[in-house]
Amino acid sequence: MRAIWKGAVAFGLVNVPVRLYSATGEHEVRLHQVHEEDGGRIRYKKVCSLDGEPVEMSEIAKGYETADGELVVLTDADFGNLPLATEREIEVMEFVPADQVDPIMLGKTYYLEPDKTAAKPYALLRGALEAADRVAVVKVALRQRESMAVLRVRDKVICLQTLMWPDEVREADFPILDGDVSVKPAELAMASSLIESLAADFDPSQYEDRYAAALEELIEQKVSSGKTQALPVPAGEKDEGAGEVVDLLAALQRSVEKARTARGEDAPAEPAKKAKKPKKSGDDDDTPARRTRRKAS
């Protein structure tokens, strides 16, 4: 794994230098959008909606549209002036019972690895969390955004798990649930019995992503049966010299044909008839005098 962030955990007067690693990764089979007819990749270009011209990344800013329909443009310099007090620090705010953190607020999980010189304070924080049976509520800046998170222990590793901000969790508003729905005791008992019959300890290793496995098998079958095609090269990415080679070959071919024709080695498929010269008066006379003139010439 490669560290994606480096900073320190600060609680009280204790400072623990750590590195942050992503603890999860999706095993999704990566597919591209292609043209079914020729296999060409479908690209998405960044273009301006006003003039239709392509825009370079260096020319792109972020904009906020107000309720009045006005546009506020924000540049990288504007974002650079925003305060991020916890940019390289994981600041512990408080320690709370783990069951008070609603699972709907939990986000992405990261592993915290201590520096070689910080193994002892790291173990101290880990032991304190385990002994108190609590999680640490922290604030941290990741990818230029300040996030709320919790620190908890998994095996021997301290994990940082980001949280949604309170105003990011939507309230469920379903009027149908406000009505009085009567459930018979027998129905409730049957449902409880069903739950008991399916009760077990959670073991995620017994489950698998059958769709991803079937998709990989399908791809392997197509590869094994030869149902593949060469990756097409877009016109703009072809070797610049390719066109010159084709032109050179054509020119050489034409030169060879011209030379053979000049030597009479390669007669045309349909030879053209030579045009007859108009006869002059007396051409048909084959007199001795005319023969004598031709011999002399």
Coordinates of C-alpha atoms in Angstrom, one line a residue:
M1 CA 0.0 0.0 0.0
R2 CA 1.0 3.6 -0.6
A3 CA 0.4 6.3 2.0
I4 CA -1.9 9.0 0.7
W5 CA -1.5 11.5 3.6
K6 CA 1.1 12.2 6.3
G7 CA 0.5 14.1 9.5
A8 CA 0.1 13.6 13.2
V9 CA -2.6 12.7 15.7
A10 CA -2.8 15.3 18.5
F11 CA -4.6 14.6 21.7
G12 CA -3.7 16.7 24.7
L13 CA 0.0 17.1 24.9
V14 CA 0.7 13.8 23.0
N15 CA 1.6 14.0 19.3
V16 CA 1.7 10.9 17.2
P17 CA 3.2 11.2 13.7
V18 CA 1.3 8.8 11.4
R19 CA 0.8 8.0 7.7
L20 CA -2.7 7.4 6.2
Y21 CA -3.6 4.4 4.0
S22 CA -6.9 3.6 2.3
A23 CA -8.3 0.5 4.1
T24 CA -10.7 -0.5 1.4
G25 CA -10.7 -1.0 -2.3
E26 CA -13.4 -2.1 -4.7
H27 CA -12.9 -5.1 -6.9
E28 CA -15.1 -3.8 -9.7
V29 CA -14.2 -5.0 -13.2
R30 CA -13.2 -1.9 -15.1
L31 CA -15.0 -1.5 -18.4
H32 CA -14.8 1.2 -21.0
Q33 CA -17.4 2.7 -23.2
V34 CA -16.6 1.8 -26.8
H35 CA -18.2 2.1 -30.3
E36 CA -19.8 -1.3 -30.9
E37 CA -19.1 -1.1 -34.6
D38 CA -15.4 -0.6 -34.6
G39 CA -14.3 -0.7 -30.9
G40 CA -13.3 2.9 -30.7
R41 CA -13.2 4.4 -27.2
I42 CA -15.9 6.9 -26.4
R43 CA -14.1 10.0 -25.0
Y44 CA -15.5 13.0 -23.1
K45 CA -13.9 16.3 -24.0
K46 CA -14.1 19.4 -21.8
V47 CA -15.7 22.0 -24.0
C48 CA -17.2 25.4 -23.3
S49 CA -21.0 25.4 -23.6
L50 CA -20.9 28.9 -25.2
D51 CA -18.4 28.6 -28.0
G52 CA -18.1 24.8 -28.2
E53 CA -14.3 25.1 -28.1
P54 CA -12.2 22.6 -26.0
V55 CA -10.8 24.0 -22.7
E56 CA -7.5 23.1 -21.1
M57 CA -7.3 22.1 -17.4
S58 CA -5.3 25.2 -16.7
E59 CA -8.2 27.3 -17.9
I60 CA -10.9 25.6 -15.7
A61 CA -12.1 27.2 -12.5
K62 CA -15.0 26.4 -10.3
G63 CA -18.3 28.3 -10.2
Y64 CA -21.1 28.7 -7.7
E65 CA -24.6 29.6 -9.0
T66 CA -26.6 31.9 -6.6
A67 CA -30.3 31.7 -6.1
D68 CA -30.7 34.8 -8.3
G69 CA -29.0 33.1 -11.2
E70 CA -25.6 34.9 -10.8
L71 CA -22.3 33.1 -11.2
V72 CA -19.5 33.3 -8.7
V73 CA -16.1 32.1 -10.2
L74 CA -13.6 30.6 -7.7
T75 CA -10.0 30.1 -8.7
D76 CA -7.2 28.1 -7.2
A77 CA -5.9 31.2 -5.5
D78 CA -9.3 31.7 -3.8
F79 CA -9.2 28.2 -2.4
G80 CA -5.6 28.6 -1.3
N81 CA -6.7 31.5 1.0
L82 CA -9.4 29.4 2.8
P83 CA -8.4 28.3 6.4
L84 CA -7.6 24.7 7.0
A85 CA -6.3 24.6 10.6
T86 CA -6.0 20.8 10.6
E87 CA -4.3 20.5 7.3
R88 CA -1.5 18.2 8.6
E89 CA -3.0 17.3 12.0
I90 CA -5.7 15.0 13.2
E91 CA -7.1 16.9 16.1
V92 CA -8.9 14.9 18.8
M93 CA -12.0 16.8 20.0
E94 CA -13.5 14.3 22.4
F95 CA -14.0 10.6 23.2
V96 CA -17.6 9.3 22.9
P97 CA -19.3 5.8 23.3
A98 CA -19.1 3.9 20.0
D99 CA -22.8 3.1 20.0
Q100 CA -23.7 6.8 20.0
V101 CA -22.2 7.2 16.4
D102 CA -25.1 6.5 14.0
P103 CA -23.8 4.1 11.3
I104 CA -25.5 6.2 8.6
M105 CA -22.8 8.9 9.3
L106 CA -19.9 6.5 8.7
G107 CA -17.9 7.0 5.5
K108 CA -14.5 5.8 4.1
T109 CA -12.1 4.0 6.4
Y110 CA -8.3 4.5 6.5
Y111 CA -5.5 2.8 8.4
L112 CA -3.1 4.8 10.5
E113 CA 0.6 3.7 10.6
P114 CA 2.9 5.3 13.1
D115 CA 6.4 6.5 12.3
K116 CA 9.2 4.4 13.6
T117 CA 9.8 6.9 16.4
A118 CA 6.1 7.0 17.4
A119 CA 5.4 3.4 18.2
K120 CA 5.0 4.0 21.9
P121 CA 2.6 7.0 21.8
Y122 CA 0.7 5.1 19.1
A123 CA 0.3 2.1 21.4
L124 CA -0.7 4.5 24.3
L125 CA -3.5 5.9 22.2
R126 CA -4.6 2.5 21.1
G127 CA -4.6 1.1 24.6
A128 CA -6.6 4.1 25.9
L129 CA -9.3 3.7 23.3
E130 CA -9.6 0.0 24.0
A131 CA -9.7 0.5 27.8
A132 CA -12.3 3.2 27.6
D133 CA -14.4 1.4 25.0
R134 CA -14.9 4.7 23.2
V135 CA -14.0 6.3 19.9
A136 CA -12.2 9.5 19.4
V137 CA -14.1 12.2 17.5
V138 CA -11.5 14.1 15.4
K139 CA -11.2 16.8 12.7
V140 CA -8.9 16.3 9.7
A141 CA -8.3 17.9 6.3
L142 CA -8.2 15.4 3.4
R143 CA -8.1 16.4 -0.2
Q144 CA -8.5 20.1 0.6
R145 CA -11.7 19.5 2.5
E146 CA -12.2 19.5 6.3
S147 CA -13.9 16.3 7.5
M148 CA -15.2 15.0 10.8
A149 CA -14.0 11.5 11.6
V150 CA -13.6 8.9 14.4
L151 CA -10.6 6.9 15.5
R152 CA -11.3 3.3 16.5
V153 CA -9.2 0.2 17.0
R154 CA -9.3 -2.8 14.6
D155 CA -7.1 -5.6 15.7
K156 CA -3.8 -3.8 16.4
V157 CA -4.4 -0.9 14.1
I158 CA -6.0 2.5 14.7
C159 CA -8.5 3.3 12.0
L160 CA -9.7 6.7 10.9
Q161 CA -13.3 6.6 9.6
T162 CA -14.7 9.8 8.1
L163 CA -18.2 11.0 9.1
M164 CA -20.9 12.9 7.3
W165 CA -21.6 16.3 8.7
P166 CA -24.9 16.5 10.5
D167 CA -26.5 18.6 7.7
E168 CA -25.4 16.1 5.1
V169 CA -27.7 13.4 6.5
R170 CA -31.2 13.8 5.2
E171 CA -34.3 13.3 7.3
A172 CA -36.6 10.5 6.3
D173 CA -40.1 11.8 5.7
F174 CA -42.6 9.0 4.9
P175 CA -46.1 9.9 6.0
I176 CA -47.3 6.3 5.5
L177 CA -45.3 5.3 8.5
D178 CA -47.0 7.9 10.7
G179 CA -50.3 5.9 10.6
D180 CA -51.3 3.3 13.2
V181 CA -50.4 -0.1 11.7
S182 CA -51.7 -3.0 13.8
V183 CA -49.6 -6.2 14.0
K184 CA -51.1 -9.3 15.5
P185 CA -49.1 -11.1 18.2
A186 CA -49.1 -14.3 16.2
E187 CA -47.5 -12.5 13.2
L188 CA -44.9 -10.9 15.4
A189 CA -44.1 -14.3 17.0
M190 CA -43.7 -15.9 13.6
A191 CA -41.4 -13.1 12.4
S192 CA -39.3 -13.5 15.6
S193 CA -39.2 -17.2 15.0
L194 CA -37.9 -16.7 11.5
I195 CA -35.2 -14.4 12.7
E196 CA -34.1 -17.0 15.3
S197 CA -33.9 -19.7 12.6
L198 CA -31.5 -17.5 10.5
A199 CA -29.5 -16.2 13.5
A200 CA -25.7 -16.5 13.1
D201 CA -22.4 -14.8 13.8
F202 CA -21.4 -12.5 11.0
D203 CA -18.7 -13.9 8.7
P204 CA -18.3 -11.8 5.5
S205 CA -15.9 -14.3 4.0
Q206 CA -18.7 -16.7 3.2
Y207 CA -20.2 -14.2 0.8
E208 CA -19.0 -13.4 -2.7
D209 CA -19.8 -11.0 -5.5
R210 CA -21.4 -13.4 -7.9
Y211 CA -21.9 -10.7 -10.6
A212 CA -18.3 -9.7 -10.7
A213 CA -17.2 -13.4 -10.8
A214 CA -19.6 -14.2 -13.7
L215 CA -18.5 -11.1 -15.6
E216 CA -14.8 -12.1 -15.3
E217 CA -15.7 -15.6 -16.4
L218 CA -17.6 -14.2 -19.4
I219 CA -14.6 -12.1 -20.4
E220 CA -12.2 -15.1 -20.0
Q221 CA -14.5 -17.2 -22.3
K222 CA -14.5 -14.6 -25.0
V223 CA -10.7 -14.4 -24.8
S224 CA -10.3 -18.2 -24.9
S225 CA -12.6 -18.5 -27.9
G226 CA -10.7 -15.8 -29.8
K227 CA -13.6 -13.3 -29.8
T228 CA -11.3 -10.4 -29.4
Q229 CA -10.1 -7.6 -31.7
A230 CA -7.0 -5.4 -31.9
L231 CA -7.3 -2.1 -30.1
P232 CA -8.1 0.5 -32.7
V233 CA -5.8 3.5 -32.9
P234 CA -7.6 6.9 -33.1
A235 CA -6.7 9.0 -36.2
G236 CA -5.1 11.7 -34.1
E237 CA -2.8 9.2 -32.4
K238 CA -1.4 7.4 -35.5
D239 CA 2.4 7.6 -36.3
E240 CA 3.1 10.7 -38.3
G241 CA 5.4 8.7 -40.5
A242 CA 2.8 6.2 -41.5
G243 CA 1.3 8.3 -44.2
E244 CA 4.8 9.1 -45.7
V245 CA 5.5 5.4 -45.9
V246 CA 2.3 4.7 -47.8
D247 CA 3.0 7.6 -50.2
L248 CA 6.6 6.4 -50.8
L249 CA 5.5 2.9 -51.6
A250 CA 2.9 4.2 -54.0
A251 CA 5.5 6.4 -55.7
L252 CA 7.9 3.5 -56.0
Q253 CA 5.2 1.3 -57.5
R254 CA 4.3 3.9 -60.1
S255 CA 8.0 4.4 -60.9
V256 CA 8.5 0.7 -61.5
E257 CA 5.5 0.4 -63.7
K258 CA 6.6 3.4 -65.8
A259 CA 10.1 2.0 -66.3
R260 CA 8.7 -1.4 -67.4
T261 CA 6.3 0.2 -69.8
A262 CA 9.1 2.3 -71.3
R263 CA 11.1 -1.0 -71.9
G264 CA 8.0 -2.7 -73.3
E265 CA 8.1 -5.4 -70.5
D266 CA 4.7 -4.7 -69.2
A267 CA 2.1 -4.2 -71.9
P268 CA -1.2 -2.7 -70.9
A269 CA -4.2 -5.0 -70.5
E270 CA -5.9 -3.4 -73.4
P271 CA -3.3 -2.0 -75.8
A272 CA -4.4 1.1 -77.6
K273 CA -4.4 0.9 -81.4
K274 CA -1.9 3.1 -83.2
A275 CA -3.4 5.9 -85.1
K276 CA -2.9 5.5 -88.9
K277 CA -1.2 8.3 -90.7
P278 CA -3.3 9.8 -93.5
K279 CA -2.2 8.5 -96.9
K280 CA -0.7 10.8 -99.4
S281 CA -1.3 10.5 -103.1
G282 CA 1.0 8.1 -104.7
D283 CA 1.7 6.1 -101.5
D284 CA 0.2 3.0 -103.0
D285 CA 2.5 3.2 -106.0
D286 CA 5.2 0.6 -105.7
T287 CA 7.3 1.6 -108.7
P288 CA 11.0 0.7 -109.1
A289 CA 11.8 4.4 -108.8
R290 CA 10.0 4.6 -105.4
R291 CA 11.7 1.5 -104.1
T292 CA 15.1 2.9 -105.1
R293 CA 14.4 6.2 -103.2
R294 CA 13.4 4.2 -100.0
K295 CA 16.5 2.1 -100.2
A296 CA 18.7 5.2 -100.6
S297 CA 17.0 6.9 -97.6

